[in-house]
Amino acid sequence: MKVLLTGFEPFGGSPINPSIQAARAIAEMRLEGIDLSTTLLPVDRISGPTTLVLAVETFRPAAVLCLGQTMGRAALSIERVAINLLDFSIADNAGVTVTDEPIVPNGPAAYFATLPVRQMLAAVRDAGVPAELSLSAGTFLCNQVLYSLLHHLAVNGMSIPAGFIHLPALPEQVAGRTAITPSMSLDTMIAGVSAALRSIAS
Ligand code: PCA
């Protein structure tokens, strides 16, 4: 099965982003039965969504799983929904902050992720990795690329299952913080995302 797995470049002052590290490590594992292509997405409100849509049009996957990183979560968060809202609390990597704007003017308020989220949740937990279903992918780039992808697939009548998993921070991203912030090792994230991919392909 052809699967597109994406990760984001670092953002918000951190020099690393576990989402692209996990995506690249999983590509090297060559999971049986999965023809995986990985793409690095810019944290940029223009080129983030266009890079993802171009990768889908070029690779023509049978499923798309996007990864991103978020502070403050202790488990893999399998996102259920993307909303039509840009409301950045920090600037994107082009230095732009967008407040209260739609992603697609007059577009639907929201799209549900179309991957089998419950099956993925069970698979990740069975692999011994903490996971949850999440009702908000935020209002920054992660939500934007998921909404943009689901909108692109919907308006073009493409029935490709697509979804998103938010990863926690890596221990080294929170080690210097005075306020205790949850983190997870890269190996644990890789085990969880691999289990989700296997369940998508099964
Ligand atoms: N996380 C951000 C954007 C890139 C990333 O990895 C987010 O949660 O929107």
PDB file of C-alpha atoms and ligand atoms in Angstrom:
ATOM      1  CA  MET A   1       0.000   0.000   0.000  1.00  0.00           C
ATOM      2  CA  LYS A   2       1.353   3.437  -0.942  1.00  0.00           C
ATOM      3  CA  VAL A   3       1.340   5.733   2.092  1.00  0.00           C
ATOM      4  CA  LEU A   4       2.504   9.336   2.299  1.00  0.00           C
ATOM      5  CA  LEU A   5       3.977  10.205   5.711  1.00  0.00           C
ATOM      6  CA  THR A   6       4.833  13.835   6.351  1.00  0.00           C
ATOM      7  CA  GLY A   7       6.687  15.681   9.120  1.00  0.00           C
ATOM      8  CA  PHE A   8       7.304  19.342   9.815  1.00  0.00           C
ATOM      9  CA  GLU A   9      10.491  21.382   9.983  1.00  0.00           C
ATOM     10  CA  PRO A  10      11.432  22.890  13.381  1.00  0.00           C
ATOM     11  CA  PHE A  11       9.477  25.955  14.507  1.00  0.00           C
ATOM     12  CA  GLY A  12       8.901  28.242  17.469  1.00  0.00           C
ATOM     13  CA  GLY A  13      12.575  28.576  18.386  1.00  0.00           C
ATOM     14  CA  SER A  14      13.303  24.845  18.770  1.00  0.00           C
ATOM     15  CA  PRO A  15      16.152  23.517  16.576  1.00  0.00           C
ATOM     16  CA  ILE A  16      14.445  20.123  16.158  1.00  0.00           C
ATOM     17  CA  ASN A  17      11.031  18.665  15.396  1.00  0.00           C
ATOM     18  CA  PRO A  18      10.367  14.998  16.251  1.00  0.00           C
ATOM     19  CA  SER A  19       7.732  14.749  13.527  1.00  0.00           C
ATOM     20  CA  ILE A  20      10.223  14.784  10.659  1.00  0.00           C
ATOM     21  CA  GLN A  21      12.747  12.731  12.652  1.00  0.00           C
ATOM     22  CA  ALA A  22      10.123  10.026  13.260  1.00  0.00           C
ATOM     23  CA  ALA A  23       8.927  10.090   9.629  1.00  0.00           C
ATOM     24  CA  ARG A  24      12.453   9.630   8.272  1.00  0.00           C
ATOM     25  CA  ALA A  25      13.339   6.905  10.778  1.00  0.00           C
ATOM     26  CA  ILE A  26      10.176   4.958   9.903  1.00  0.00           C
ATOM     27  CA  ALA A  27      10.938   5.261   6.181  1.00  0.00           C
ATOM     28  CA  GLU A  28      14.299   3.602   6.841  1.00  0.00           C
ATOM     29  CA  MET A  29      12.602   0.710   8.664  1.00  0.00           C
ATOM     30  CA  ARG A  30      10.853  -0.375   5.439  1.00  0.00           C
ATOM     31  CA  LEU A  31       7.635  -1.659   7.028  1.00  0.00           C
ATOM     32  CA  GLU A  32       6.342  -4.767   5.293  1.00  0.00           C
ATOM     33  CA  GLY A  33       3.535  -4.139   2.829  1.00  0.00           C
ATOM     34  CA  ILE A  34       3.909  -0.354   3.005  1.00  0.00           C
ATOM     35  CA  ASP A  35       5.456   1.655   0.186  1.00  0.00           C
ATOM     36  CA  LEU A  36       6.239   4.768   2.191  1.00  0.00           C
ATOM     37  CA  SER A  37       7.088   8.200   0.864  1.00  0.00           C
ATOM     38  CA  THR A  38       8.065  10.970   3.286  1.00  0.00           C
ATOM     39  CA  THR A  39       7.819  14.714   2.761  1.00  0.00           C
ATOM     40  CA  LEU A  40       9.104  17.581   4.884  1.00  0.00           C
ATOM     41  CA  LEU A  41       6.497  20.313   5.297  1.00  0.00           C
ATOM     42  CA  PRO A  42       7.537  23.934   5.898  1.00  0.00           C
ATOM     43  CA  VAL A  43       5.966  25.724   8.886  1.00  0.00           C
ATOM     44  CA  ASP A  44       4.711  28.381   6.494  1.00  0.00           C
ATOM     45  CA  ARG A  45       1.063  29.252   5.912  1.00  0.00           C
ATOM     46  CA  ILE A  46       1.617  29.379   2.124  1.00  0.00           C
ATOM     47  CA  SER A  47       4.130  26.640   1.324  1.00  0.00           C
ATOM     48  CA  GLY A  48       3.026  24.225   4.091  1.00  0.00           C
ATOM     49  CA  PRO A  49      -0.308  23.297   2.480  1.00  0.00           C
ATOM     50  CA  THR A  50       0.953  23.572  -1.109  1.00  0.00           C
ATOM     51  CA  THR A  51       3.900  21.234  -0.407  1.00  0.00           C
ATOM     52  CA  LEU A  52       1.511  18.641   1.044  1.00  0.00           C
ATOM     53  CA  VAL A  53      -0.969  18.829  -1.834  1.00  0.00           C
ATOM     54  CA  LEU A  54       1.872  18.614  -4.371  1.00  0.00           C
ATOM     55  CA  ALA A  55       3.249  15.509  -2.619  1.00  0.00           C
ATOM     56  CA  VAL A  56      -0.196  13.864  -2.790  1.00  0.00           C
ATOM     57  CA  GLU A  57      -0.602  14.717  -6.475  1.00  0.00           C
ATOM     58  CA  THR A  58       2.917  13.475  -7.278  1.00  0.00           C
ATOM     59  CA  PHE A  59       3.025  10.254  -5.217  1.00  0.00           C
ATOM     60  CA  ARG A  60      -0.692   9.379  -5.511  1.00  0.00           C
ATOM     61  CA  PRO A  61      -0.804   7.506  -2.166  1.00  0.00           C
ATOM     62  CA  ALA A  62      -3.612   5.233  -0.991  1.00  0.00           C
ATOM     63  CA  ALA A  63      -3.486   6.952   2.428  1.00  0.00           C
ATOM     64  CA  VAL A  64      -1.903  10.054   3.974  1.00  0.00           C
ATOM     65  CA  LEU A  65      -0.678  10.420   7.544  1.00  0.00           C
ATOM     66  CA  CYS A  66       0.742  13.769   8.616  1.00  0.00           C
ATOM     67  CA  LEU A  67       2.792  14.200  11.782  1.00  0.00           C
ATOM     68  CA  GLY A  68       3.417  17.337  13.827  1.00  0.00           C
ATOM     69  CA  GLN A  69       4.694  18.164  17.297  1.00  0.00           C
ATOM     70  CA  THR A  70       2.947  19.955  20.103  1.00  0.00           C
ATOM     71  CA  MET A  71       4.014  21.004  23.592  1.00  0.00           C
ATOM     72  CA  GLY A  72       2.128  19.904  26.658  1.00  0.00           C
ATOM     73  CA  ARG A  73       0.744  16.539  25.543  1.00  0.00           C
ATOM     74  CA  ALA A  74       1.931  13.269  27.034  1.00  0.00           C
ATOM     75  CA  ALA A  75       0.480  10.905  24.431  1.00  0.00           C
ATOM     76  CA  LEU A  76       0.244  10.536  20.667  1.00  0.00           C
ATOM     77  CA  SER A  77      -2.829  12.609  19.784  1.00  0.00           C
ATOM     78  CA  ILE A  78      -4.752  11.151  16.859  1.00  0.00           C
ATOM     79  CA  GLU A  79      -6.626  14.143  15.504  1.00  0.00           C
ATOM     80  CA  ARG A  80     -10.276  13.654  14.598  1.00  0.00           C
ATOM     81  CA  VAL A  81     -11.053  17.033  13.089  1.00  0.00           C
ATOM     82  CA  ALA A  82      -9.594  20.071  11.288  1.00  0.00           C
ATOM     83  CA  ILE A  83     -11.326  23.456  11.511  1.00  0.00           C
ATOM     84  CA  ASN A  84     -11.444  26.330   9.029  1.00  0.00           C
ATOM     85  CA  LEU A  85      -9.520  28.771  11.205  1.00  0.00           C
ATOM     86  CA  LEU A  86      -6.070  30.333  11.297  1.00  0.00           C
ATOM     87  CA  ASP A  87      -5.300  31.883  14.669  1.00  0.00           C
ATOM     88  CA  PHE A  88      -1.571  31.726  15.360  1.00  0.00           C
ATOM     89  CA  SER A  89      -0.233  32.267  18.875  1.00  0.00           C
ATOM     90  CA  ILE A  90       3.302  32.400  17.441  1.00  0.00           C
ATOM     91  CA  ALA A  91       4.596  33.472  14.025  1.00  0.00           C
ATOM     92  CA  ASP A  92       5.114  30.867  11.324  1.00  0.00           C
ATOM     93  CA  ASN A  93       8.659  30.410   9.963  1.00  0.00           C
ATOM     94  CA  ALA A  94       8.079  33.263   7.484  1.00  0.00           C
ATOM     95  CA  GLY A  95       7.560  35.541  10.494  1.00  0.00           C
ATOM     96  CA  VAL A  96       3.837  35.971   9.854  1.00  0.00           C
ATOM     97  CA  THR A  97       1.124  35.780  12.512  1.00  0.00           C
ATOM     98  CA  VAL A  98      -2.447  35.313  11.290  1.00  0.00           C
ATOM     99  CA  THR A  99      -5.392  36.092  13.551  1.00  0.00           C
ATOM    100  CA  ASP A 100      -8.989  34.901  13.104  1.00  0.00           C
ATOM    101  CA  GLU A 101      -8.891  34.201   9.364  1.00  0.00           C
ATOM    102  CA  PRO A 102     -10.456  31.273   7.522  1.00  0.00           C
ATOM    103  CA  ILE A 103      -8.169  28.799   5.753  1.00  0.00           C
ATOM    104  CA  VAL A 104     -10.652  28.613   2.882  1.00  0.00           C
ATOM    105  CA  PRO A 105     -13.043  31.605   2.734  1.00  0.00           C
ATOM    106  CA  ASN A 106     -16.609  30.223   2.650  1.00  0.00           C
ATOM    107  CA  GLY A 107     -15.250  26.700   3.050  1.00  0.00           C
ATOM    108  CA  PRO A 108     -16.895  24.181   5.389  1.00  0.00           C
ATOM    109  CA  ALA A 109     -16.398  24.906   9.099  1.00  0.00           C
ATOM    110  CA  ALA A 110     -14.613  21.602   9.602  1.00  0.00           C
ATOM    111  CA  TYR A 111     -13.601  18.269   8.123  1.00  0.00           C
ATOM    112  CA  PHE A 112     -13.296  14.992   9.962  1.00  0.00           C
ATOM    113  CA  ALA A 113     -10.090  13.021   9.466  1.00  0.00           C
ATOM    114  CA  THR A 114     -10.853  10.077   7.188  1.00  0.00           C
ATOM    115  CA  LEU A 115      -8.292   7.580   8.510  1.00  0.00           C
ATOM    116  CA  PRO A 116      -9.640   4.803  10.797  1.00  0.00           C
ATOM    117  CA  VAL A 117      -8.863   6.742  13.981  1.00  0.00           C
ATOM    118  CA  ARG A 118     -10.286   4.205  16.468  1.00  0.00           C
ATOM    119  CA  GLN A 119      -8.441   1.319  14.871  1.00  0.00           C
ATOM    120  CA  MET A 120      -5.235   3.406  14.936  1.00  0.00           C
ATOM    121  CA  LEU A 121      -5.796   4.279  18.598  1.00  0.00           C
ATOM    122  CA  ALA A 122      -6.133   0.600  19.521  1.00  0.00           C
ATOM    123  CA  ALA A 123      -3.052  -0.330  17.485  1.00  0.00           C
ATOM    124  CA  VAL A 124      -0.865   2.364  19.068  1.00  0.00           C
ATOM    125  CA  ARG A 125      -1.978   1.399  22.572  1.00  0.00           C
ATOM    126  CA  ASP A 126      -1.422  -2.296  21.807  1.00  0.00           C
ATOM    127  CA  ALA A 127       2.148  -1.375  20.888  1.00  0.00           C
ATOM    128  CA  GLY A 128       2.539  -0.070  24.435  1.00  0.00           C
ATOM    129  CA  VAL A 129       2.492   3.599  23.485  1.00  0.00           C
ATOM    130  CA  PRO A 130       0.220   6.175  25.172  1.00  0.00           C
ATOM    131  CA  ALA A 131      -2.353   7.525  22.718  1.00  0.00           C
ATOM    132  CA  GLU A 132      -5.593   9.479  22.714  1.00  0.00           C
ATOM    133  CA  LEU A 133      -8.167  10.713  20.246  1.00  0.00           C
ATOM    134  CA  SER A 134      -7.995  14.504  20.056  1.00  0.00           C
ATOM    135  CA  LEU A 135     -10.748  16.952  19.147  1.00  0.00           C
ATOM    136  CA  SER A 136      -8.454  19.842  18.310  1.00  0.00           C
ATOM    137  CA  ALA A 137      -5.382  20.022  16.118  1.00  0.00           C
ATOM    138  CA  GLY A 138      -5.052  23.677  17.172  1.00  0.00           C
ATOM    139  CA  THR A 139      -5.282  26.702  14.893  1.00  0.00           C
ATOM    140  CA  PHE A 140      -1.718  26.767  13.560  1.00  0.00           C
ATOM    141  CA  LEU A 141       0.013  24.935  10.710  1.00  0.00           C
ATOM    142  CA  CYS A 142      -0.904  21.388  11.728  1.00  0.00           C
ATOM    143  CA  ASN A 143      -4.610  22.126  11.662  1.00  0.00           C
ATOM    144  CA  GLN A 144      -4.113  24.150   8.476  1.00  0.00           C
ATOM    145  CA  VAL A 145      -2.381  21.413   6.482  1.00  0.00           C
ATOM    146  CA  LEU A 146      -4.924  18.812   7.600  1.00  0.00           C
ATOM    147  CA  TYR A 147      -7.856  21.070   6.692  1.00  0.00           C
ATOM    148  CA  SER A 148      -6.252  22.041   3.374  1.00  0.00           C
ATOM    149  CA  LEU A 149      -5.589  18.419   2.460  1.00  0.00           C
ATOM    150  CA  LEU A 150      -9.084  17.211   3.395  1.00  0.00           C
ATOM    151  CA  HIS A 151     -10.575  20.134   1.451  1.00  0.00           C
ATOM    152  CA  HIS A 152      -8.432  19.367  -1.600  1.00  0.00           C
ATOM    153  CA  LEU A 153      -9.443  15.703  -1.508  1.00  0.00           C
ATOM    154  CA  ALA A 154     -13.129  16.579  -1.009  1.00  0.00           C
ATOM    155  CA  VAL A 155     -13.428  19.155  -3.795  1.00  0.00           C
ATOM    156  CA  ASN A 156     -11.554  16.903  -6.212  1.00  0.00           C
ATOM    157  CA  GLY A 157     -13.592  13.817  -5.339  1.00  0.00           C
ATOM    158  CA  MET A 158     -10.496  11.909  -4.209  1.00  0.00           C
ATOM    159  CA  SER A 159     -11.333   9.185  -1.696  1.00  0.00           C
ATOM    160  CA  ILE A 160      -7.884   8.931  -0.095  1.00  0.00           C
ATOM    161  CA  PRO A 161      -8.044   8.424   3.685  1.00  0.00           C
ATOM    162  CA  ALA A 162      -6.081  11.193   5.405  1.00  0.00           C
ATOM    163  CA  GLY A 163      -5.337  12.182   8.968  1.00  0.00           C
ATOM    164  CA  PHE A 164      -2.925  13.610  11.472  1.00  0.00           C
ATOM    165  CA  ILE A 165      -1.066  12.595  14.618  1.00  0.00           C
ATOM    166  CA  HIS A 166       0.396  15.165  17.002  1.00  0.00           C
ATOM    167  CA  LEU A 167       3.528  13.920  18.779  1.00  0.00           C
ATOM    168  CA  PRO A 168       4.638  15.144  22.215  1.00  0.00           C
ATOM    169  CA  ALA A 169       7.884  17.061  22.657  1.00  0.00           C
ATOM    170  CA  LEU A 170      11.195  15.208  22.851  1.00  0.00           C
ATOM    171  CA  PRO A 171      12.835  15.157  26.306  1.00  0.00           C
ATOM    172  CA  GLU A 172      15.629  17.440  25.048  1.00  0.00           C
ATOM    173  CA  GLN A 173      13.045  20.029  23.942  1.00  0.00           C
ATOM    174  CA  VAL A 174      11.683  20.422  27.484  1.00  0.00           C
ATOM    175  CA  ALA A 175      14.751  19.660  29.610  1.00  0.00           C
ATOM    176  CA  GLY A 176      15.571  23.317  30.186  1.00  0.00           C
ATOM    177  CA  ARG A 177      12.067  24.345  31.216  1.00  0.00           C
ATOM    178  CA  THR A 178      11.276  25.272  34.779  1.00  0.00           C
ATOM    179  CA  ALA A 179       7.597  24.353  34.390  1.00  0.00           C
ATOM    180  CA  ILE A 180       7.364  20.572  34.033  1.00  0.00           C
ATOM    181  CA  THR A 181       6.248  19.736  30.481  1.00  0.00           C
ATOM    182  CA  PRO A 182       5.462  16.215  29.233  1.00  0.00           C
ATOM    183  CA  SER A 183       7.785  14.564  26.741  1.00  0.00           C
ATOM    184  CA  MET A 184       8.332  11.220  25.013  1.00  0.00           C
ATOM    185  CA  SER A 185      11.397   9.498  23.573  1.00  0.00           C
ATOM    186  CA  LEU A 186      11.790   9.358  19.796  1.00  0.00           C
ATOM    187  CA  ASP A 187      11.892   5.544  19.912  1.00  0.00           C
ATOM    188  CA  THR A 188       8.501   5.434  21.646  1.00  0.00           C
ATOM    189  CA  MET A 189       7.023   7.839  19.091  1.00  0.00           C
ATOM    190  CA  ILE A 190       8.439   5.708  16.259  1.00  0.00           C
ATOM    191  CA  ALA A 191       6.907   2.547  17.757  1.00  0.00           C
ATOM    192  CA  GLY A 192       3.532   4.278  18.047  1.00  0.00           C
ATOM    193  CA  VAL A 193       3.473   5.788  14.563  1.00  0.00           C
ATOM    194  CA  SER A 194       4.650   2.487  13.019  1.00  0.00           C
ATOM    195  CA  ALA A 195       1.774   0.706  14.742  1.00  0.00           C
ATOM    196  CA  ALA A 196      -0.672   3.310  13.410  1.00  0.00           C
ATOM    197  CA  LEU A 197       0.720   2.862   9.887  1.00  0.00           C
ATOM    198  CA  ARG A 198       0.429  -0.923  10.089  1.00  0.00           C
ATOM    199  CA  SER A 199      -3.192  -0.589  11.164  1.00  0.00           C
ATOM    200  CA  ILE A 200      -3.911   1.802   8.275  1.00  0.00           C
ATOM    201  CA  ALA A 201      -2.415  -0.689   5.820  1.00  0.00           C
ATOM    202  CA  SER A 202      -4.094  -3.767   7.310  1.00  0.00           C
TER     203      SER A 202
HETATM  204  N1  PCA B   1       3.493  21.592  15.068  1.00  0.00           N
HETATM  205  C1  PCA B   1       2.780  22.829  14.793  1.00  0.00           C
HETATM  206  C2  PCA B   1       3.156  23.186  13.387  1.00  0.00           C
HETATM  207  C3  PCA B   1       4.329  22.335  13.056  1.00  0.00           C
HETATM  208  C4  PCA B   1       4.390  21.319  14.101  1.00  0.00           C
HETATM  209  O1  PCA B   1       5.145  20.340  14.130  1.00  0.00           O
HETATM  210  C5  PCA B   1       1.298  22.730  15.087  1.00  0.00           C
HETATM  211  O2  PCA B   1       0.913  21.998  16.007  1.00  0.00           O
HETATM  212  O3  PCA B   1       0.497  23.397  14.418  1.00  0.00           O
END
